[in-house]
Amino acid sequence: MIDVLYFAWVREKVGLPKETVDTTATTVSELIAELVERDARYGAAFADQSALLVAVDQELTDFDAPINNAREVAFFPPMTGG
Amino acid sequence: MIDVLYFAWVREKVGLPKETVDTTATTVSELIAELVERDARYGAAFADQSALLVAVDQELTDFDAPINNAREVAFFPPMTGG
Amino acid sequence: MSVIVQGESFDPGAALTDFSNRIQGAGAMVSFTGFVRDVPAGLLALEIEHYAAMTKRALDDIEQQAISRWHLSGSLIIHRFGSLKPDDIIMMVATAAEHRKAAFEAAEFMMDYLKSRAPFWKKESTRQGDEWVVAKTADEEALKRW
Amino acid sequence: MSVIVQGESFDPGAALTDFSNRIQGAGAMVSFTGFVRDVPAGLLALEIEHYAAMTKRALDDIEQQAISRWHLSGSLIIHRFGSLKPDDIIMMVATAAEHRKAAFEAAEFMMDYLKSRAPFWKKESTRQGDEWVVAKTADEEALKRW
């Protein structure tokens, strides 16, 4: 069980800010593949992965990152703070 | 007649902040030469001209600058504001 | 050394007074304040979304990097989230160091990192609709300076 | 757009509040504040002498250059003279512009010029005597950036 969070337009495309996912994925990429199979909304959100960033347990990382022991994975576009 | 002003250690070496000088000098350098002849205090103040800056009518300039029509000449070391 | 993430507005001058009272011994203090700019279509609101659990951690990390790299004697980051209007204050950073070069560089470093590495996202609402602000490649490029 | 030369102390935060209220439309505001630092021998006083008739003119010129080069929507220079003590405020500059890069650069430009082109001279008094502060070659070098 892992918490998956979505922000900005990723949140809008997926249609929710957060969900708990029962998954056997061991990397971020595998998790995305599982989600995309579940529903077209994920297909839309993850269509262009080069437009996305990912954080595992609140640390920016890349799509190959392991998530075996992760509690929380977040997907979002490049940040626009400041 | 021209007002001559001295600041910082130049003022301390000359011994006064301002004086009015009756001069026929046409450039800053000629004015310095006249002053140095007048008194040893000026010799001490102007001993190393490379350590000095000059402003004519409140604009930084160089020692060749004309002073024919100037009202005010000021001598001082490099500035240390800020 | 403080990081504040809040919805409420604040007065950058009052924040600078507080900060200046806490930095005895510093020769130089720099502050940066960001405000909401209007857009040609007329901005109704700027919505700032953030990833609360990560924001504090990301800002603390940026601040710590600046403190150790420029030997800051003081630093401050305040960033707002929520619904803002044109001319509203968005955020502020302040730095204190012995000399001006360190204080300026550390403030610019914090701003550059904050733009591209702190989890905030802006959405502009105008009469023509809502649009997520797109990250500028110039902001990503700015990180290469450090 | 204001230049103030005064003997009295001032609160940089209060000055920034005033400034921020006058710069509608700006996206970025930067301030720099300089304080008197103590010296190893123990500073009794820092005397700041200035050439009053030239100071305002020199600071106005520096400010005008910054305004036109970085299209500032606001700028401020406050510089003190007289007898100061450690931790006393010496001076402040503030800039407002559309974007952060312009606001930062203009503030650094004004500081660099103010250090080497505005007619102020500092003398440090310690128990070991009085000494005029010597201009740093690094400060003269800093002007080459512009």
Short mmCIF file of C-alpha atoms in Angstrom, two decimals:
data_model
loop_
_atom_site.label_atom_id
_atom_site.label_comp_id
_atom_site.label_asym_id
_atom_site.label_seq_id
_atom_site.Cartn_x
_atom_site.Cartn_y
_atom_site.Cartn_z
CA MET A 1 0.00 0.00 0.00
CA ILE A 2 1.40 3.32 -1.02
CA ASP A 3 0.03 6.87 -1.01
CA VAL A 4 0.07 8.46 -4.46
CA LEU A 5 -0.29 12.26 -4.69
CA TYR A 6 -0.96 14.47 -7.70
CA PHE A 7 -0.45 18.21 -8.00
CA ALA A 8 -1.34 21.02 -10.41
CA TRP A 9 -2.55 19.84 -13.82
CA VAL A 10 -1.60 16.23 -13.03
CA ARG A 11 -4.12 16.39 -10.18
CA GLU A 12 -6.73 17.86 -12.52
CA LYS A 13 -6.21 15.16 -15.17
CA VAL A 14 -6.26 12.29 -12.68
CA GLY A 15 -9.25 13.89 -10.99
CA LEU A 16 -8.11 13.56 -7.39
CA PRO A 17 -5.31 14.89 -5.18
CA LYS A 18 -4.42 11.66 -3.39
CA GLU A 19 -5.21 7.97 -3.30
CA THR A 20 -3.88 4.87 -1.62
CA VAL A 21 -2.82 2.24 -4.13
CA ASP A 22 -2.35 -1.47 -3.56
CA THR A 23 0.58 -2.24 -5.83
CA THR A 24 3.35 -4.72 -6.46
CA ALA A 25 5.39 -2.16 -8.45
CA THR A 26 9.02 -1.90 -7.36
CA THR A 27 9.88 1.30 -9.26
CA VAL A 28 8.15 4.57 -10.12
CA SER A 29 7.94 3.50 -13.78
CA GLU A 30 6.21 0.26 -12.87
CA LEU A 31 3.72 2.16 -10.73
CA ILE A 32 2.94 4.48 -13.65
CA ALA A 33 2.42 1.46 -15.94
CA GLU A 34 -0.05 -0.05 -13.46
CA LEU A 35 -1.97 3.20 -13.09
CA VAL A 36 -2.16 3.78 -16.85
CA GLU A 37 -3.71 0.32 -17.29
CA ARG A 38 -6.37 1.09 -14.69
CA ASP A 39 -8.05 4.08 -16.29
CA ALA A 40 -7.82 6.46 -19.25
CA ARG A 41 -7.47 9.41 -16.83
CA TYR A 42 -4.01 8.15 -15.91
CA GLY A 43 -3.19 7.70 -19.56
CA ALA A 44 -3.91 11.40 -20.05
CA ALA A 45 -1.94 12.47 -16.99
CA PHE A 46 1.12 10.36 -17.81
CA ALA A 47 1.03 10.72 -21.61
CA ASP A 48 4.19 12.85 -21.65
CA GLN A 49 6.47 11.75 -18.82
CA SER A 50 9.12 14.26 -19.89
CA ALA A 51 6.69 16.96 -18.66
CA LEU A 52 6.52 15.40 -15.21
CA LEU A 53 8.58 15.26 -12.04
CA VAL A 54 8.33 12.67 -9.29
CA ALA A 55 9.10 12.75 -5.58
CA VAL A 56 9.41 9.61 -3.45
CA ASP A 57 8.87 10.24 0.25
CA GLN A 58 9.09 13.99 -0.46
CA GLU A 59 12.45 13.87 -2.20
CA LEU A 60 12.77 14.63 -5.92
CA THR A 61 14.03 11.58 -7.78
CA ASP A 62 13.73 9.92 -11.19
CA PHE A 63 11.41 7.36 -12.75
CA ASP A 64 13.80 4.47 -12.16
CA ALA A 65 13.75 5.05 -8.41
CA PRO A 66 12.74 2.06 -6.24
CA ILE A 67 9.53 2.36 -4.24
CA ASN A 68 9.62 -0.94 -2.33
CA ASN A 69 9.90 0.79 1.02
CA ALA A 70 8.30 4.09 0.07
CA ARG A 71 5.28 5.47 1.87
CA GLU A 72 4.46 8.24 -0.58
CA VAL A 73 4.95 8.92 -4.29
CA ALA A 74 4.00 12.32 -5.79
CA PHE A 75 3.66 13.36 -9.43
CA PHE A 76 3.65 16.97 -10.61
CA PRO A 77 4.84 19.32 -13.37
CA PRO A 78 8.01 21.42 -12.98
CA MET A 79 7.64 23.80 -10.05
CA THR A 80 6.76 27.45 -10.43
CA GLY A 81 7.29 28.93 -6.98
CA GLY A 82 8.96 32.15 -6.01
CA MET B 1 39.32 82.96 -6.90
CA ILE B 2 38.44 79.34 -6.43
CA ASP B 3 37.18 77.29 -3.48
CA VAL B 4 39.47 74.37 -2.65
CA LEU B 5 38.10 71.57 -0.45
CA TYR B 6 39.91 68.74 1.30
CA PHE B 7 38.42 65.54 2.71
CA ALA B 8 39.49 62.65 4.96
CA TRP B 9 43.26 62.38 5.49
CA VAL B 10 43.91 65.05 2.86
CA ARG B 11 41.93 67.46 5.05
CA GLU B 12 43.92 66.36 8.10
CA LYS B 13 47.28 66.84 6.37
CA VAL B 14 46.38 70.24 4.93
CA GLY B 15 44.89 71.19 8.29
CA LEU B 16 41.65 72.71 7.05
CA PRO B 17 38.50 71.58 5.23
CA LYS B 18 38.15 74.48 2.80
CA GLU B 19 39.87 77.62 1.66
CA THR B 20 39.45 80.20 -1.06
CA VAL B 21 42.54 80.49 -3.25
CA ASP B 22 43.59 83.35 -5.49
CA THR B 23 45.23 81.51 -8.37
CA THR B 24 46.25 81.83 -11.98
CA ALA B 25 46.40 78.04 -12.42
CA THR B 26 44.52 76.78 -15.48
CA THR B 27 44.57 73.06 -14.61
CA VAL B 28 44.28 70.96 -11.46
CA SER B 29 47.97 70.04 -11.72
CA GLU B 30 49.00 73.69 -11.86
CA LEU B 31 46.86 74.41 -8.80
CA ILE B 32 48.56 71.58 -6.89
CA ALA B 33 52.01 72.93 -7.88
CA GLU B 34 51.05 76.39 -6.57
CA LEU B 35 49.75 74.97 -3.28
CA VAL B 36 52.80 72.78 -2.74
CA GLU B 37 55.05 75.85 -3.11
CA ARG B 38 53.05 77.72 -0.50
CA ASP B 39 53.52 75.42 2.49
CA ALA B 40 54.98 72.05 3.55
CA ARG B 41 51.51 70.90 4.65
CA TYR B 42 50.48 70.77 1.00
CA GLY B 43 53.69 68.94 0.14
CA ALA B 44 52.68 66.24 2.63
CA ALA B 45 49.08 66.08 1.37
CA PHE B 46 50.03 65.91 -2.31
CA ALA B 47 53.20 63.81 -1.97
CA ASP B 48 51.59 60.81 -3.67
CA GLN B 49 49.09 62.01 -6.24
CA SER B 50 48.33 58.44 -7.28
CA ALA B 51 46.62 58.06 -3.87
CA LEU B 52 44.32 61.03 -4.56
CA LEU B 53 41.18 61.79 -6.50
CA VAL B 54 39.97 65.19 -7.63
CA ALA B 55 36.53 66.61 -8.36
CA VAL B 56 36.00 69.88 -10.22
CA ASP B 57 32.63 71.47 -9.51
CA GLN B 58 31.55 68.22 -7.83
CA GLU B 59 32.35 65.96 -10.77
CA LEU B 60 35.19 63.43 -10.60
CA THR B 61 37.86 64.25 -13.15
CA ASP B 62 41.62 63.95 -13.62
CA PHE B 63 44.61 66.13 -12.84
CA ASP B 64 44.82 67.53 -16.37
CA ALA B 65 41.30 68.95 -16.12
CA PRO B 66 40.95 72.70 -16.79
CA ILE B 67 39.82 74.87 -13.89
CA ASN B 68 39.58 78.24 -15.65
CA ASN B 69 35.85 78.49 -15.12
CA ALA B 70 35.59 76.24 -12.09
CA ARG B 71 34.09 77.45 -8.81
CA GLU B 72 35.20 74.51 -6.67
CA VAL B 73 38.02 71.95 -6.65
CA ALA B 74 38.06 69.09 -4.12
CA PHE B 75 40.85 66.67 -3.21
CA PHE B 76 40.30 63.38 -1.41
CA PRO B 77 41.41 59.72 -1.20
CA PRO B 78 39.44 56.93 -2.93
CA MET B 79 35.95 56.76 -1.49
CA THR B 80 34.87 54.21 1.09
CA GLY B 81 31.11 54.56 1.25
CA GLY B 82 28.44 51.89 1.39
CA MET C 1 17.33 30.71 10.26
CA SER C 2 13.62 30.39 9.68
CA VAL C 3 11.28 29.03 7.04
CA ILE C 4 7.63 30.01 7.10
CA VAL C 5 4.89 28.72 4.76
CA GLN C 6 1.59 30.48 5.25
CA GLY C 7 -1.65 31.48 3.58
CA GLU C 8 -1.86 34.92 5.18
CA SER C 9 -0.40 38.06 3.70
CA PHE C 10 2.48 39.81 5.49
CA ASP C 11 4.35 43.11 5.45
CA PRO C 12 7.87 42.64 4.03
CA GLY C 13 9.06 45.69 5.97
CA ALA C 14 7.83 44.31 9.29
CA ALA C 15 9.48 40.98 8.47
CA LEU C 16 12.75 42.81 7.65
CA THR C 17 12.63 44.75 10.93
CA ASP C 18 12.27 41.46 12.86
CA PHE C 19 15.06 39.89 10.82
CA SER C 20 17.43 42.85 11.25
CA ASN C 21 16.95 42.67 15.02
CA ARG C 22 18.16 39.06 15.03
CA ILE C 23 21.42 39.42 13.08
CA GLN C 24 23.87 41.22 15.36
CA GLY C 25 27.37 41.34 13.92
CA ALA C 26 26.42 41.14 10.24
CA GLY C 27 27.74 43.81 7.90
CA ALA C 28 25.32 43.12 5.06
CA MET C 29 21.63 42.24 4.80
CA VAL C 30 19.80 41.51 1.53
CA SER C 31 16.10 40.91 1.02
CA PHE C 32 14.05 39.84 -1.97
CA THR C 33 10.28 40.16 -2.14
CA GLY C 34 8.07 38.77 -4.91
CA PHE C 35 4.67 40.23 -5.81
CA VAL C 36 1.85 39.06 -8.07
CA ARG C 37 2.06 40.81 -11.42
CA ASP C 38 -1.03 41.45 -13.51
CA VAL C 39 -1.30 39.83 -16.97
CA PRO C 40 -2.52 41.41 -20.24
CA ALA C 41 -5.85 39.53 -20.07
CA GLY C 42 -6.45 40.88 -16.56
CA LEU C 43 -5.64 38.60 -13.64
CA LEU C 44 -8.65 37.67 -11.49
CA ALA C 45 -6.61 35.46 -9.19
CA LEU C 46 -3.30 33.68 -8.88
CA GLU C 47 -3.79 30.34 -7.14
CA ILE C 48 -0.70 28.91 -5.49
CA GLU C 49 -0.89 25.18 -4.78
CA HIS C 50 1.80 23.42 -2.79
CA TYR C 51 2.80 19.99 -1.54
CA ALA C 52 2.63 20.75 2.14
CA ALA C 53 4.52 17.72 3.43
CA MET C 54 7.43 18.40 1.08
CA THR C 55 7.50 22.22 1.06
CA LYS C 56 9.02 22.78 4.48
CA ARG C 57 11.62 20.09 3.87
CA ALA C 58 12.58 21.53 0.46
CA LEU C 59 12.85 25.08 1.79
CA ASP C 60 14.84 23.97 4.85
CA ASP C 61 17.24 22.20 2.51
CA ILE C 62 17.66 25.27 0.28
CA GLU C 63 18.23 27.46 3.35
CA GLN C 64 20.80 25.06 4.85
CA GLN C 65 22.75 24.95 1.59
CA ALA C 66 22.87 28.75 1.50
CA ILE C 67 23.87 29.05 5.16
CA SER C 68 26.79 26.65 4.88
CA ARG C 69 28.01 27.84 1.48
CA TRP C 70 27.98 31.59 2.28
CA HIS C 71 28.46 31.39 6.07
CA LEU C 72 25.27 33.32 6.66
CA SER C 73 24.67 34.76 10.10
CA GLY C 74 20.95 34.86 9.36
CA SER C 75 18.42 33.74 6.78
CA LEU C 76 14.68 33.85 6.25
CA ILE C 77 12.24 32.34 3.76
CA ILE C 78 8.52 33.17 3.81
CA HIS C 79 6.30 31.74 1.05
CA ARG C 80 2.53 32.01 0.72
CA PHE C 81 0.00 29.64 -0.80
CA GLY C 82 -3.69 30.09 -1.63
CA SER C 83 -5.59 32.63 -3.73
CA LEU C 84 -3.75 35.89 -4.44
CA LYS C 85 -4.55 39.08 -6.37
CA PRO C 86 -2.34 41.45 -8.42
CA ASP C 87 0.19 43.34 -6.24
CA ASP C 88 -0.24 40.85 -3.39
CA ILE C 89 2.98 39.68 -1.79
CA ILE C 90 3.95 36.10 -2.73
CA MET C 91 7.19 35.46 -0.90
CA MET C 92 10.33 36.90 0.63
CA VAL C 93 13.85 35.77 1.36
CA ALA C 94 16.43 37.58 3.48
CA THR C 95 20.10 36.90 4.15
CA ALA C 96 22.72 38.33 6.50
CA ALA C 97 26.47 37.93 6.08
CA GLU C 98 29.72 39.72 6.79
CA HIS C 99 30.05 41.21 3.31
CA ARG C 100 27.69 42.27 0.57
CA LYS C 101 28.82 39.76 -2.05
CA ALA C 102 27.91 36.78 0.14
CA ALA C 103 24.57 38.27 1.17
CA PHE C 104 23.61 39.02 -2.45
CA GLU C 105 24.75 35.66 -3.82
CA ALA C 106 23.03 33.67 -1.10
CA ALA C 107 19.74 35.53 -1.70
CA GLU C 108 19.96 34.93 -5.46
CA PHE C 109 20.82 31.27 -4.88
CA MET C 110 17.83 30.81 -2.60
CA MET C 111 15.55 32.50 -5.14
CA ASP C 112 16.85 30.42 -8.04
CA TYR C 113 16.37 27.17 -6.10
CA LEU C 114 13.05 28.21 -4.70
CA LYS C 115 11.73 28.86 -8.23
CA SER C 116 12.56 25.40 -9.53
CA ARG C 117 12.96 23.09 -6.53
CA ALA C 118 10.31 24.06 -4.00
CA PRO C 119 6.96 22.33 -4.65
CA PHE C 120 4.75 25.30 -5.51
CA TRP C 121 2.59 25.61 -8.63
CA LYS C 122 0.84 28.73 -9.87
CA LYS C 123 -2.42 28.92 -11.81
CA GLU C 124 -3.57 32.17 -13.39
CA SER C 125 -7.30 32.88 -13.63
CA THR C 126 -8.47 35.46 -16.15
CA ARG C 127 -11.81 36.06 -17.91
CA GLN C 128 -10.38 33.87 -20.68
CA GLY C 129 -10.07 30.91 -18.32
CA ASP C 130 -7.58 29.26 -16.03
CA GLU C 131 -4.04 28.37 -16.98
CA TRP C 132 -1.19 26.70 -15.12
CA VAL C 133 1.97 28.78 -15.24
CA VAL C 134 4.61 26.93 -17.26
CA ALA C 135 8.09 26.68 -15.76
CA LYS C 136 10.59 28.78 -17.70
CA THR C 137 13.66 27.11 -19.14
CA ALA C 138 15.51 30.28 -18.05
CA ASP C 139 14.69 29.39 -14.43
CA GLU C 140 16.12 25.89 -14.85
CA GLU C 141 19.15 27.39 -16.62
CA ALA C 142 19.65 29.80 -13.70
CA LEU C 143 20.55 26.86 -11.46
CA LYS C 144 23.69 26.17 -13.50
CA ARG C 145 25.25 29.31 -12.03
CA TRP C 146 25.50 27.49 -8.68
CA MET D 1 13.07 57.33 -6.98
CA SER D 2 14.55 58.91 -3.91
CA VAL D 3 17.97 59.65 -2.48
CA ILE D 4 18.30 60.56 1.18
CA VAL D 5 21.51 61.57 2.97
CA GLN D 6 21.06 61.94 6.70
CA GLY D 7 22.82 61.80 10.05
CA GLU D 8 19.96 60.10 11.88
CA SER D 9 19.54 56.36 12.21
CA PHE D 10 16.58 54.67 10.53
CA ASP D 11 14.74 51.35 10.54
CA PRO D 12 15.38 49.44 7.28
CA GLY D 13 12.09 47.59 7.71
CA ALA D 14 10.09 50.80 8.01
CA ALA D 15 11.89 52.17 4.95
CA LEU D 16 11.07 48.96 3.04
CA THR D 17 7.40 49.17 4.02
CA ASP D 18 7.24 52.75 2.67
CA PHE D 19 9.07 51.70 -0.48
CA SER D 20 6.87 48.65 -1.10
CA ASN D 21 3.76 50.86 -0.87
CA ARG D 22 5.07 53.04 -3.69
CA ILE D 23 5.87 50.38 -6.31
CA GLN D 24 2.55 49.10 -7.62
CA GLY D 25 2.95 46.74 -10.56
CA ALA D 26 6.46 45.50 -9.74
CA GLY D 27 7.02 41.75 -9.53
CA ALA D 28 10.34 41.93 -7.68
CA MET D 29 11.79 44.09 -4.91
CA VAL D 30 15.35 43.83 -3.59
CA SER D 31 16.90 45.65 -0.65
CA PHE D 32 20.43 45.87 0.67
CA THR D 33 21.28 47.22 4.12
CA GLY D 34 24.80 47.86 5.40
CA PHE D 35 25.72 47.81 9.10
CA VAL D 36 28.83 48.84 11.02
CA ARG D 37 30.93 45.77 11.80
CA ASP D 38 33.16 45.62 14.84
CA VAL D 39 36.94 45.23 14.36
CA PRO D 40 39.36 42.98 16.27
CA ALA D 41 40.79 45.94 18.22
CA GLY D 42 37.27 46.93 19.34
CA LEU D 43 35.57 49.72 17.45
CA LEU D 44 34.79 52.81 19.53
CA ALA D 45 33.29 54.72 16.62
CA LEU D 46 33.06 54.75 12.86
CA GLU D 47 33.12 58.33 11.60
CA ILE D 48 31.60 58.85 8.16
CA GLU D 49 32.66 62.07 6.47
CA HIS D 50 31.09 63.18 3.20
CA TYR D 51 31.30 65.93 0.61
CA ALA D 52 27.79 67.26 1.06
CA ALA D 53 27.57 69.34 -2.13
CA MET D 54 28.67 66.38 -4.25
CA THR D 55 27.00 63.49 -2.43
CA LYS D 56 23.43 64.08 -3.55
CA ARG D 57 24.57 64.64 -7.13
CA ALA D 58 26.69 61.46 -7.17
CA LEU D 59 23.91 59.33 -5.67
CA ASP D 60 21.29 60.81 -8.03
CA ASP D 61 23.55 59.93 -10.94
CA ILE D 62 24.05 56.34 -9.73
CA GLU D 63 20.31 55.95 -9.21
CA GLN D 64 19.46 57.36 -12.66
CA GLN D 65 21.90 54.98 -14.33
CA ALA D 66 20.29 52.02 -12.56
CA ILE D 67 16.75 53.17 -13.37
CA SER D 68 17.40 53.55 -17.08
CA ARG D 69 19.53 50.44 -17.47
CA TRP D 70 17.22 48.03 -15.61
CA HIS D 71 13.91 49.84 -16.22
CA LEU D 72 13.25 50.09 -12.51
CA SER D 73 9.77 50.99 -11.36
CA GLY D 74 11.20 52.19 -8.07
CA SER D 75 14.52 52.85 -6.34
CA LEU D 76 15.77 54.16 -3.04
CA ILE D 77 19.15 55.13 -1.60
CA ILE D 78 19.58 56.17 2.03
CA HIS D 79 23.10 56.87 3.34
CA ARG D 80 24.12 58.16 6.74
CA PHE D 81 27.05 60.32 7.82
CA GLY D 82 28.42 61.18 11.26
CA SER D 83 29.56 59.08 14.20
CA LEU D 84 28.32 55.47 14.25
CA LYS D 85 28.79 52.47 16.54
CA PRO D 86 29.03 48.71 15.86
CA ASP D 87 25.75 47.25 14.54
CA ASP D 88 24.45 50.72 13.62
CA ILE D 89 22.83 50.95 10.22
CA ILE D 90 25.01 52.77 7.62
CA MET D 91 22.97 52.72 4.43
CA MET D 92 20.30 51.01 2.39
CA VAL D 93 19.35 50.67 -1.25
CA ALA D 94 16.14 49.22 -2.66
CA THR D 95 15.04 48.44 -6.20
CA ALA D 96 11.77 47.38 -7.81
CA ALA D 97 11.47 45.82 -11.27
CA GLU D 98 9.32 43.40 -13.22
CA HIS D 99 11.62 40.42 -12.69
CA ARG D 100 14.07 39.31 -10.05
CA LYS D 101 17.20 39.40 -12.20
CA ALA D 102 16.81 43.12 -12.94
CA ALA D 103 16.01 43.98 -9.32
CA PHE D 104 19.05 42.06 -8.04
CA GLU D 105 21.48 43.39 -10.66
CA ALA D 106 20.36 46.99 -10.20
CA ALA D 107 20.81 46.75 -6.42
CA GLU D 108 24.30 45.25 -6.82
CA PHE D 109 25.20 47.90 -9.38
CA MET D 110 24.10 50.69 -7.06
CA MET D 111 26.08 49.17 -4.19
CA ASP D 112 29.22 48.73 -6.28
CA TYR D 113 29.07 52.33 -7.50
CA LEU D 114 28.14 53.72 -4.14
CA LYS D 115 31.22 52.05 -2.60
CA SER D 116 33.69 53.66 -5.00
CA ARG D 117 31.99 56.69 -6.56
CA ALA D 118 29.95 58.38 -3.84
CA PRO D 119 32.03 60.83 -1.76
CA PHE D 120 31.98 59.14 1.65
CA TRP D 121 35.05 58.34 3.76
CA LYS D 122 35.16 56.15 6.85
CA LYS D 123 37.49 56.50 9.82
CA GLU D 124 37.69 53.78 12.46
CA SER D 125 38.44 54.76 16.06
CA THR D 126 39.77 52.10 18.41
CA ARG D 127 41.79 52.26 21.64
CA GLN D 128 44.84 51.91 19.39
CA GLY D 129 44.01 55.15 17.59
CA ASP D 130 42.17 56.43 14.55
CA GLU D 131 42.60 55.07 11.06
CA TRP D 132 41.06 55.99 7.72
CA VAL D 133 39.54 52.97 6.01
CA VAL D 134 41.51 52.19 2.85
CA ALA D 135 39.52 51.60 -0.35
CA LYS D 136 39.72 47.96 -1.42
CA THR D 137 41.02 47.16 -4.88
CA ALA D 138 38.27 44.50 -4.95
CA ASP D 139 35.71 47.31 -4.76
CA GLU D 140 37.28 49.10 -7.72
CA GLU D 141 37.48 45.76 -9.57
CA ALA D 142 33.77 45.17 -8.90
CA LEU D 143 32.91 48.10 -11.18
CA LYS D 144 34.28 46.23 -14.19
CA ARG D 145 31.28 43.91 -14.05
CA TRP D 146 29.11 46.82 -15.23
#
